[in-house]
Coordinates of C-alpha atoms and ligand atoms in Angstrom, one line a residue:
Chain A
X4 CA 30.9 34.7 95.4
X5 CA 31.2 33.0 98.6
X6 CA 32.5 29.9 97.0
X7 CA 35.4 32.1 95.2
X8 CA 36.7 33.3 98.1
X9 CA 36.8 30.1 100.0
X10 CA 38.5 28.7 97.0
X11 CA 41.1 31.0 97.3
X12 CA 41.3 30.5 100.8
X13 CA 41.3 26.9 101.1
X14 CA 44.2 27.2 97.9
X15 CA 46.2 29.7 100.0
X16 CA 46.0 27.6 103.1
X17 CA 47.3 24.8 101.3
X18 CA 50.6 26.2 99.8
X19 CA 51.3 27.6 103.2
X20 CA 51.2 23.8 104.5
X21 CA 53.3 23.0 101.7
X22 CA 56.0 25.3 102.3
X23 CA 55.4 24.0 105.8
X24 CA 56.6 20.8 105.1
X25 CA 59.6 21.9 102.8
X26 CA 61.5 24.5 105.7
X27 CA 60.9 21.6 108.6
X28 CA 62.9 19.4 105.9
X29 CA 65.3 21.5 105.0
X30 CA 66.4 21.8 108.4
X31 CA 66.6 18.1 108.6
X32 CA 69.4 16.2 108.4
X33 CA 71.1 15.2 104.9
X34 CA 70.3 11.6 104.3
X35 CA 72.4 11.0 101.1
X36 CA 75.2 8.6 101.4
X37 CA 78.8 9.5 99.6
X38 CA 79.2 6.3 98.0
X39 CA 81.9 5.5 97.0
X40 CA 83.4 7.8 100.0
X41 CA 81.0 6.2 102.6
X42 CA 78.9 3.3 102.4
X43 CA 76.1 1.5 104.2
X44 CA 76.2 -1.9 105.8
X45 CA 74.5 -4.2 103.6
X46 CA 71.5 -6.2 105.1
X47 CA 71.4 -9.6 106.6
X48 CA 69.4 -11.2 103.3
X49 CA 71.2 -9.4 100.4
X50 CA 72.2 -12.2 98.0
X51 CA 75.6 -11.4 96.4
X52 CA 77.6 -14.1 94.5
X53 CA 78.2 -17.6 96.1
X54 CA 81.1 -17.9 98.9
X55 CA 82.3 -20.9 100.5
X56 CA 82.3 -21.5 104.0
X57 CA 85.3 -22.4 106.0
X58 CA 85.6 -24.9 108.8
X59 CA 87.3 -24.5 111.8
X60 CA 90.9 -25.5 110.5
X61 CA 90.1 -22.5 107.5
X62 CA 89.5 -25.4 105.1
X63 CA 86.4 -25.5 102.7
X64 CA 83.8 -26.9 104.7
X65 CA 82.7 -28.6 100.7
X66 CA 82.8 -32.0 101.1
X67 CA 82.4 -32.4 96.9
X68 CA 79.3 -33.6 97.2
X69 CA 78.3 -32.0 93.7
X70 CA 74.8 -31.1 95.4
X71 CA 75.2 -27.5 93.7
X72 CA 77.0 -27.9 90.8
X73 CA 73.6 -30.4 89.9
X74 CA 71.1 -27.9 91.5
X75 CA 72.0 -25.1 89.5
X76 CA 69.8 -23.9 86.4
X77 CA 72.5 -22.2 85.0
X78 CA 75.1 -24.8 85.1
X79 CA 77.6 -22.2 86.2
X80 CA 79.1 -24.3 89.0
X81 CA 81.6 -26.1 88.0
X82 CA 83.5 -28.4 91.2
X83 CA 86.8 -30.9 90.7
X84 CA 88.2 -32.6 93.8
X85 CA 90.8 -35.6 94.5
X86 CA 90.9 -38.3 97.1
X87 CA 93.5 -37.9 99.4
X88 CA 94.2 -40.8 102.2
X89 CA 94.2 -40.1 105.2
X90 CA 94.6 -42.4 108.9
X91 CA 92.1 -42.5 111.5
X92 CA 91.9 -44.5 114.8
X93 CA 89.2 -47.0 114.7
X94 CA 89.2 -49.2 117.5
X95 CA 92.9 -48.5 119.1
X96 CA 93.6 -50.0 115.1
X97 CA 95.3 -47.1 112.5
X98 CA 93.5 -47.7 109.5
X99 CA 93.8 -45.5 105.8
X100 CA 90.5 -44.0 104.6
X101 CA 90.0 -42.5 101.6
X102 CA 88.3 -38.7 101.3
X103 CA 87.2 -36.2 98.4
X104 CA 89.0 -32.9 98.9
X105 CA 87.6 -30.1 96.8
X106 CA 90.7 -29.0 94.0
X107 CA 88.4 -26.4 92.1
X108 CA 85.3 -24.4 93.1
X109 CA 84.6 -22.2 90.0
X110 CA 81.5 -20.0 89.2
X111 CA 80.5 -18.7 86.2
X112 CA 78.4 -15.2 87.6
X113 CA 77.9 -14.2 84.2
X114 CA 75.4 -16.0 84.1
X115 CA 74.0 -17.2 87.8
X116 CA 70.8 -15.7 88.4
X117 CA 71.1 -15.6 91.9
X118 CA 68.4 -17.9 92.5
X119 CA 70.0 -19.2 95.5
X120 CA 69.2 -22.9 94.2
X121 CA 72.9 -23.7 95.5
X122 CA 72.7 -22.5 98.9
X123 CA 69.3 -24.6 99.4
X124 CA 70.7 -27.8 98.4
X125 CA 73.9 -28.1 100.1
X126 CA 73.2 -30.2 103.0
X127 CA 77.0 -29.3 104.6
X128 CA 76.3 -25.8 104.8
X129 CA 79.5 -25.3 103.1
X130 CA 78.5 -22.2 100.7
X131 CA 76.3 -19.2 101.5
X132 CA 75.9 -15.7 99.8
X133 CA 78.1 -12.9 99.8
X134 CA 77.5 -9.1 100.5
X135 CA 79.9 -8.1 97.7
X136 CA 77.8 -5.6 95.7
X137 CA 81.0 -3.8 94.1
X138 CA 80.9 -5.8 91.0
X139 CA 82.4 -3.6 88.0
X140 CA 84.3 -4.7 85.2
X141 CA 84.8 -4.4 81.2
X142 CA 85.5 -8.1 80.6
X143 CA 83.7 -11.0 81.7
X144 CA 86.7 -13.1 82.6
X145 CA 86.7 -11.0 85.6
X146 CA 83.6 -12.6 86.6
X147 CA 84.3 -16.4 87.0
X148 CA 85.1 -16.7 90.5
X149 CA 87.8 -19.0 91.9
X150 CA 85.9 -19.5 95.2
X151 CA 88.5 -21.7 96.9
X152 CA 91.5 -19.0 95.8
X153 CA 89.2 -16.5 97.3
X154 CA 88.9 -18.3 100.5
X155 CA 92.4 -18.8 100.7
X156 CA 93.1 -14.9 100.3
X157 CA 90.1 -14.0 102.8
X158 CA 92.4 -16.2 105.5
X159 CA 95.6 -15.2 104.4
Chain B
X8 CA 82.2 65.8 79.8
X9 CA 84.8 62.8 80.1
X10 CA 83.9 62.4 84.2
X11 CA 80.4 61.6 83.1
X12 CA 81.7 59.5 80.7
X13 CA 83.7 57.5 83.4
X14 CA 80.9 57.5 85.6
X15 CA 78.7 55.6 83.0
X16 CA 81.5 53.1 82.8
X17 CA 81.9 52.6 86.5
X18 CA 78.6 52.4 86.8
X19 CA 78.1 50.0 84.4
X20 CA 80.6 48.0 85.2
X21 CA 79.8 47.4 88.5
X22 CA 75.8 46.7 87.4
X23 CA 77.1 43.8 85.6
X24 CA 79.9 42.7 88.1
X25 CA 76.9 42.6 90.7
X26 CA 74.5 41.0 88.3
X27 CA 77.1 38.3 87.5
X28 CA 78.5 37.7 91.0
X29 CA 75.0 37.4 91.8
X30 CA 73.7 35.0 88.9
X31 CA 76.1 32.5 89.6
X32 CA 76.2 32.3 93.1
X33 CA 72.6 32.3 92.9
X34 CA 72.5 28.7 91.3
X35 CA 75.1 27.8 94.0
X36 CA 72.9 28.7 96.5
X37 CA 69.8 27.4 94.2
X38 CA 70.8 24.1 93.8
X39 CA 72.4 24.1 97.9
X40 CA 68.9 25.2 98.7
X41 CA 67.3 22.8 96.7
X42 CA 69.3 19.9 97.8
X43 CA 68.9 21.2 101.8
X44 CA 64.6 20.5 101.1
X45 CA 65.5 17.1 99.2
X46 CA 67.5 16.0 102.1
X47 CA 70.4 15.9 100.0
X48 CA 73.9 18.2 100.3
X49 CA 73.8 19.4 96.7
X50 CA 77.3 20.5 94.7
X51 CA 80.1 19.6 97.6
X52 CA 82.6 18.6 95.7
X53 CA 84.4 21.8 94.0
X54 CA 85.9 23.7 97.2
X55 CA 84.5 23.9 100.7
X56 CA 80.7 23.5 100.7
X57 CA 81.0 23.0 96.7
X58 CA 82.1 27.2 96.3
X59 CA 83.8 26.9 93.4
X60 CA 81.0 25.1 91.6
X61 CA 80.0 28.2 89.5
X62 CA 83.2 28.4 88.6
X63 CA 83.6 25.3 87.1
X64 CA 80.2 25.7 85.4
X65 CA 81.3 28.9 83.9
X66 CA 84.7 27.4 82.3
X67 CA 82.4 25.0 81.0
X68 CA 80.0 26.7 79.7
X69 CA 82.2 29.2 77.9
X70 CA 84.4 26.5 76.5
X71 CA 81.6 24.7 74.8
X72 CA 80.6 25.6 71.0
X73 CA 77.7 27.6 70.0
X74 CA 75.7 26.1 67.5
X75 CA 73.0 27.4 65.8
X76 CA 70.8 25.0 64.6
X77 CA 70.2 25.0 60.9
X78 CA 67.0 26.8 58.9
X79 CA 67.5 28.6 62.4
X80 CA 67.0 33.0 62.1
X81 CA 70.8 33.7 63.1
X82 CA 70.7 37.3 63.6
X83 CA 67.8 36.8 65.6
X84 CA 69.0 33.5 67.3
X85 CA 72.1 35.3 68.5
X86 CA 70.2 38.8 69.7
X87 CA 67.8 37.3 72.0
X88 CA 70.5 35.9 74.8
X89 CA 71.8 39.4 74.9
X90 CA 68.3 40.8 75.2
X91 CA 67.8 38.5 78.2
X92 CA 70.9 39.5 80.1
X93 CA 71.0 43.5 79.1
X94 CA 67.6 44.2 80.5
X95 CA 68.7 43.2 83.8
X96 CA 71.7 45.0 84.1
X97 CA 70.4 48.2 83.0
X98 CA 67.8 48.2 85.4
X99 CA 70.5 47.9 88.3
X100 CA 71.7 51.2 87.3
X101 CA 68.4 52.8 88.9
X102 CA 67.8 50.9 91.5
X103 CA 68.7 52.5 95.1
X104 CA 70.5 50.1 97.3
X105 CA 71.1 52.8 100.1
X106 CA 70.5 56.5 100.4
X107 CA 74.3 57.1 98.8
X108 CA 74.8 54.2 96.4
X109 CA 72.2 54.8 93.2
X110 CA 74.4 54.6 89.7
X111 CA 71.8 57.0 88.2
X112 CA 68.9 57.8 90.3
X113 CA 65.5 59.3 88.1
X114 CA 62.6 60.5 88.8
X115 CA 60.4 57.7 87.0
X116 CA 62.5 55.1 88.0
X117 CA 59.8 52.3 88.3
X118 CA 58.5 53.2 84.8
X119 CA 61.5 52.3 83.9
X120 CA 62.1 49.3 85.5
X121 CA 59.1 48.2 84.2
X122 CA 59.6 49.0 80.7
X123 CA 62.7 47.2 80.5
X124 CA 61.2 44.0 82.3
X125 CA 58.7 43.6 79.6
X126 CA 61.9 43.0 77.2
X127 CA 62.6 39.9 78.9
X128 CA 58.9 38.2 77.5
X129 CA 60.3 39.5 74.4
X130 CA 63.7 37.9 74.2
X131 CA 62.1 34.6 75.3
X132 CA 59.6 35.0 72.2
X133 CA 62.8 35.7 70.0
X134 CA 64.3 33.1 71.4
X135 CA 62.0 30.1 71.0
X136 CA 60.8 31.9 67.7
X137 CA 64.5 32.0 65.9
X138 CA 65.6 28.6 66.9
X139 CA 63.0 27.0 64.4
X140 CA 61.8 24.3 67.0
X141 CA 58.4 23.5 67.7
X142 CA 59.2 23.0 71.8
X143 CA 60.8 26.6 71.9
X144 CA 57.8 27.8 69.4
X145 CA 55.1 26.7 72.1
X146 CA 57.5 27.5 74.8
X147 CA 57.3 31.4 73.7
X148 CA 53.5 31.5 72.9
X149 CA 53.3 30.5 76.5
X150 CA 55.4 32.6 78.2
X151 CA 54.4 35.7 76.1
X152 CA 50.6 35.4 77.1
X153 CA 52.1 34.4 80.5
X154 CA 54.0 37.8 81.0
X155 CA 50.8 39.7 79.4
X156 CA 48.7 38.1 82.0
X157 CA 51.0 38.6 84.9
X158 CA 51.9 42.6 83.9
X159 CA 48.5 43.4 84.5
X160 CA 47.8 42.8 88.1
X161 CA 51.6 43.6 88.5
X162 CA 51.7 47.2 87.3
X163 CA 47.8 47.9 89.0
X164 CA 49.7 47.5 92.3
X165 CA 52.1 49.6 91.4
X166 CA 49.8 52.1 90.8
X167 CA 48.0 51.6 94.0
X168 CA 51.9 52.6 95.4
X169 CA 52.7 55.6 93.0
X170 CA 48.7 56.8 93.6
X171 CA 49.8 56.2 97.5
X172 CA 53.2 58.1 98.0
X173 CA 52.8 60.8 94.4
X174 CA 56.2 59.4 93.1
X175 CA 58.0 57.4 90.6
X176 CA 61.2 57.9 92.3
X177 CA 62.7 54.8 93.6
X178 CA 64.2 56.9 96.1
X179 CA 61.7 58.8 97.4
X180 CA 59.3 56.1 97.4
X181 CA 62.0 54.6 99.9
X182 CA 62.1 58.3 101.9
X183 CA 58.4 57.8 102.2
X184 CA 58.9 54.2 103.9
X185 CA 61.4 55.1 106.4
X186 CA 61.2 55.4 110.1
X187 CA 60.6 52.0 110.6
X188 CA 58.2 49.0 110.1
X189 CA 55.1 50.5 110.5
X190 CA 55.7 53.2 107.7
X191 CA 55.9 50.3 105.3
X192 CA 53.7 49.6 102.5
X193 CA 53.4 46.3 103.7
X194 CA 51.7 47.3 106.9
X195 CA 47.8 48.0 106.1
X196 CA 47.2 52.0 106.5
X197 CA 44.0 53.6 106.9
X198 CA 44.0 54.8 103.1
X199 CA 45.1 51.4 102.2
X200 CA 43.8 48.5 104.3
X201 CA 44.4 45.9 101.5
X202 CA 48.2 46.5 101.8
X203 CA 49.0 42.8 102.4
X204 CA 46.8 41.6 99.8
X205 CA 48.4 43.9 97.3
X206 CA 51.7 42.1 98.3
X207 CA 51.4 39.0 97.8
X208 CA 49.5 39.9 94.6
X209 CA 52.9 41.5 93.3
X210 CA 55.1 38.7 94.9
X211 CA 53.2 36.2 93.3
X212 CA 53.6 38.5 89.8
X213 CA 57.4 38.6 90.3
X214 CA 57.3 34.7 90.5
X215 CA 55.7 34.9 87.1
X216 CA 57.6 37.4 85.4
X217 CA 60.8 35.7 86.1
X218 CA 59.4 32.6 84.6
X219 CA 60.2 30.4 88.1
X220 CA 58.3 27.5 89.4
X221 CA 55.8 27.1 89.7
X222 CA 55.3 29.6 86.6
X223 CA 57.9 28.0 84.7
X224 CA 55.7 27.5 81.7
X225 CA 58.1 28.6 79.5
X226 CA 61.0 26.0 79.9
X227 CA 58.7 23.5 81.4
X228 CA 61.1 20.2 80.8
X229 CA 58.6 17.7 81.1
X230 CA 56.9 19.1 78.2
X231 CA 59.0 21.2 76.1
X232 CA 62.1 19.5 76.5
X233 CA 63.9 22.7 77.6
X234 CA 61.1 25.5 76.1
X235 CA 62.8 28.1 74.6
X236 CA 66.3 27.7 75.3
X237 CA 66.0 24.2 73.9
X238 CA 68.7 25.2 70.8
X239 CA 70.6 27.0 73.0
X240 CA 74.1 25.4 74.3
X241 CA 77.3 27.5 75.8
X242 CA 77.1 30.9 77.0
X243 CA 73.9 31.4 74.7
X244 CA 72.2 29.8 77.2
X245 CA 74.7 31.0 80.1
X246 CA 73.3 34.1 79.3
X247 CA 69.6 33.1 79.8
X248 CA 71.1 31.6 83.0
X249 CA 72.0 34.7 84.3
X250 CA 69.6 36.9 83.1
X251 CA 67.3 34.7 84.8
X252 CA 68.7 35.2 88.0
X253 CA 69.6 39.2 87.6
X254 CA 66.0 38.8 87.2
X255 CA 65.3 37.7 90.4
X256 CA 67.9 40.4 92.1
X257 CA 65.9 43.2 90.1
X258 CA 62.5 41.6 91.0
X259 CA 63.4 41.2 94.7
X260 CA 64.5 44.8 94.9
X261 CA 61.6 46.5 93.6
X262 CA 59.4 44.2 96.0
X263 CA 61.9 45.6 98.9
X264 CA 61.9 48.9 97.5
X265 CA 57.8 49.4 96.8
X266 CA 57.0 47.2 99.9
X267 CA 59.3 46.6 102.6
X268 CA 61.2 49.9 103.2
X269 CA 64.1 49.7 101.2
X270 CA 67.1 50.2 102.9
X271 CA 65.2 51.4 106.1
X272 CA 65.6 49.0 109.1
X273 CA 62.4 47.9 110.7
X274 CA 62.7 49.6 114.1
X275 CA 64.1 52.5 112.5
X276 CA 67.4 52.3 113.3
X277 CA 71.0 52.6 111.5
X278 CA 69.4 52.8 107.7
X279 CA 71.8 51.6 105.1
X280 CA 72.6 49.4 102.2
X281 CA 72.8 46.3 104.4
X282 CA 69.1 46.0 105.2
X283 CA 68.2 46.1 101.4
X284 CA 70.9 42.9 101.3
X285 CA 69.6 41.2 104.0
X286 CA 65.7 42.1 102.5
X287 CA 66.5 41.5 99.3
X288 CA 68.7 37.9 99.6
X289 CA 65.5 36.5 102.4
X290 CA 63.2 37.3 99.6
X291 CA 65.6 35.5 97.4
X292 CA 65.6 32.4 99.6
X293 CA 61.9 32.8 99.4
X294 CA 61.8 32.3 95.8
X295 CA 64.3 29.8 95.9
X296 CA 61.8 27.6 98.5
X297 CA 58.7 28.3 96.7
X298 CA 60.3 26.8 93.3
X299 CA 61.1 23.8 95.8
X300 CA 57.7 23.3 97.2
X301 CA 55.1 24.0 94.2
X302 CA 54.9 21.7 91.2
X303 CA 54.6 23.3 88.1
X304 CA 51.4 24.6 87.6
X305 CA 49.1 24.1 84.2
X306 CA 48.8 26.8 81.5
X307 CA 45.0 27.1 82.4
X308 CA 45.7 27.6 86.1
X309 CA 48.3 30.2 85.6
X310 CA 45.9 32.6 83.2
X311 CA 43.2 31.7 85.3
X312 CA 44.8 32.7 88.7
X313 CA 45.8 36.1 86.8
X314 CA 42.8 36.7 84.8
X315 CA 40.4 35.8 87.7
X316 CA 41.8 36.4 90.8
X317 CA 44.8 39.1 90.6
X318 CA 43.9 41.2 88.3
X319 CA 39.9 41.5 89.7
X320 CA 41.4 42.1 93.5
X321 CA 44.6 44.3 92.6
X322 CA 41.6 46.9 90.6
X323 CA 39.4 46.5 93.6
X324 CA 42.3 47.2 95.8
X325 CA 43.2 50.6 93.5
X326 CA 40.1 51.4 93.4
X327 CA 39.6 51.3 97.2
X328 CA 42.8 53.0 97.9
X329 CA 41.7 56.1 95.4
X330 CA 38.4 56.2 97.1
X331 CA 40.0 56.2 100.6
X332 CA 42.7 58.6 99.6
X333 CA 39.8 60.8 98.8
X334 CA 38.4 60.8 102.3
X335 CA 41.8 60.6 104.8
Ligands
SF4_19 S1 72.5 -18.9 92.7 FE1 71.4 -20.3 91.3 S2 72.3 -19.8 89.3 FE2 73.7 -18.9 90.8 S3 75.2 -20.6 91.1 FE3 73.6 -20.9 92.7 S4 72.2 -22.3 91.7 FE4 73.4 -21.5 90.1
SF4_20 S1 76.4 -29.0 97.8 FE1 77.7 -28.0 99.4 S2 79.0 -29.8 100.0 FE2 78.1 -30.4 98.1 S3 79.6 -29.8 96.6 FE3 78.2 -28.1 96.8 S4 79.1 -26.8 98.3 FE4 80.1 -28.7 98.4

């Protein structure tokens, strides 16, 4: 007898805490976020598609190394490049050296896996990831990046 | 002849006006409430604060098709949406909401209340029975043994009241209340000292007869996909929508009216239809944070909470109250 009443005790006690909990939360603030009307700031780690890094003259800092393009399990870097000359003083002497200047910086996210393989192996620190997260489209073409175009567009 | 005639229009007119304003700003306020205990904003979009959401669902519903699933009973399949809505509209014509406004007041007014509120268990069993599915099938075997169950200990309290005040009348069970908060029948009297008890007896009853959570055995989704409005699309099961809710109107109205003073104030002043609002809609919000806290609870729990623990205190509470009535 004594066990029947504490049992309905004890339950009774315990829905009160409930609803407890429920009114101090419904007083709380709303935590939803409106996307797309508001969004958050992404964090410092999140790994988006691969970007290139400019130098300080806006340039790709990609010296065409082809340290990614051979890293990558996917094989969904693809690089081209062209030697330009150029003149540099060596010893009060003008002389013409030759360099690799990156033409074409393509990526093929259809099917990177975000592994991050690229970023690792690029001694120059010329790519690292983005925090582009609004990837939507109904055709794939849309997702092989022209990273040097978009590097031009992000300065100009 | 034709006046009375008018006033059974008005009257009913005006039931179901309230009983649909009500159902579907109900859900408004449902789904605001639920959203406010999820830390979310719920429907914001339609209008300011997302007002014109039950709008928007009505259009919808009403423009969809209503299919009736074949080998389905059609006569039947079609009756029992009706029978869920009509119930709860005739019942508004009794109920008092002030001294003055009463469509038709009678003098055994909560017999029939109760009379029609059994209908409800029986469109559900209609319902899941004529739709020739096996989740609406098991959804009405439950919630017919759940509203037999939950009647019981629901009707003893009532009883307790009627044995308590010698009427029937909605109104002058009211009358008997007023004066203020200590005439309630909430407040434990010397005839009565179980008052409180017998409360939350018939609040928990109410829960249960309107099929909410945690007593939502009867459309529990995680189980019976939908229970037994599962064939039900369009305003078939707009209708169980808002019968649903005038439910909840009537059922918080006959706790306000049998418990909490009707339209009496509780210091006992200025009386009127505005304190059976403000009673009735916090009792509302009640329901609506109770279905928000509680997960559902099991078949076995729900009988055994009626069978073993309601219905043994609400007859010791009668039978206490008869004793002591005998002796004050
Ligand atoms: S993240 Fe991995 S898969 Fe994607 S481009 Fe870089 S190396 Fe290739
Ligand atoms: S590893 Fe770095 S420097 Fe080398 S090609 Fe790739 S991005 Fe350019």
């Amino acid at each position: 007898m004594g066990a029947y009443f504490t049992e309905i005790f004890r339950g009774l006690q315990s829905l009160a805490i409930g609803l407890g909990i429920t009114f101090k939360e419904f007083f709380q603030p709303v935590v939803t976020v409106s996307y797309p009307y508001e969004t958050i700031k992404m964090s410092e780690r999140y790994r988006g598609h691969i970007e290139l890094i400019e130098d300080e003259e806006g340039k790709a800092k990609c010296v065409v190394c082809g340290m990614c393009e051979r890293a990558c399990p996917s094989g969904c870097i693809s690089l081209a490049s062209e030697s330009v000359e150029y003149e540099v003083e060596v010893k009060g002497e003008m002389k013409t050296k030759k360099k690799k200047v990156l033409t074409k910086y393509d990526l093929n996210f259809t099917t990177c896996s975000l592994c991050g393989q690229c970023v690792e192996n690029c001694n120059f620190g010329a790519i690292t990831f983005s925090k582009d997260y609004n990837l939507a489209s109904s055709r794939k073409e849309d997702f092989h990046f022209d990273l040097l175009n978009r590097l031009k567009e992000r300065n100009s | 002849m034709s006046l009375t005639i008018l006033n059974v229009i008005i009257a009913v007119v005006i039931a179901i006006g309230f009983a649909a304003l009500n159902a579907a700003y109900l859900v408004w306020a449902e789904r605001r409430g639920a959203g406010r205990i999820q830390r979310r904003p719920g429907p914001n979009v339609n209008g300011p604060l997302g007002l014109l959401q039950p709008l928007a669902d009505g259009i919808k519903l009403m423009t969809k098709q209503l299919v009736i699933p074949g080998g389905a009973d059609k006569a039947l399949f079609m009756v029992a949406p009706v029978l869920a809505m009509a119930p709860a509209i005739i019942s508004f014509v009794t109920i008092p909401f002030s001294e003055s406004i009463v469509a038709h007041s009678m003098n055994i007014g909560v017999l029939m209340i109760f009379a029609f509120a059994s209908l409800s268990g029986f469109s559900i069993l209609l319902a899941g029975w004529s739709s020739r599915n096996k989740y609406g099938m098991m959804a009405s075997v439950r919630a017919v043994s759940q509203n037999i169950s939950y009647e019981v200990p629901m009707l003893i309290t009532v009883i307790t009241i009627v044995m308590m005040t010698g009427t029937m009348d909605l109104k002058e069970l009211v009358a008997a209340q007023s004066g203020g908060i200590w005439n309630w029948n909430l407040i434990p009297s010397l005839s009565s000292p179980l008052m409180p008890v017998a409360f939350l007896i018939f609040f928990i009853c109410s829960l249960a007869e309107t099929n909410r959570a945690p007593f939502d055995l009867g459309e529990a989704e995680s189980e019976l996909v939908a229970g037994f409005h599962t064939e039900y699309g369009s305003m078939g099961f707009g209708l169980f929508f808002m019968g649903e809710y005038a439910n909840i109107v009537i059922g918080a109205s006959l706790i306000t009216i049998l418990f909490l003073g009707g339209w009496g104030c509780p210091l006992g002043l200025f009386p009127g239809v505005w304190w059976f609002l403000l009673k009735i809609y916090m009792l509302i919000f009640s329901f609506i944070w109770i279905r928000w806290t509680f997960p559902r609870t099991t078949i076995y729990g729900l009988l055994n909470l009626s069978w073993k623990i309601l219905i043994p205190i609400s007859l010791f509470n009668l039978l206490l109250t008869a004793g002591l009535l005998k002796v004050f």
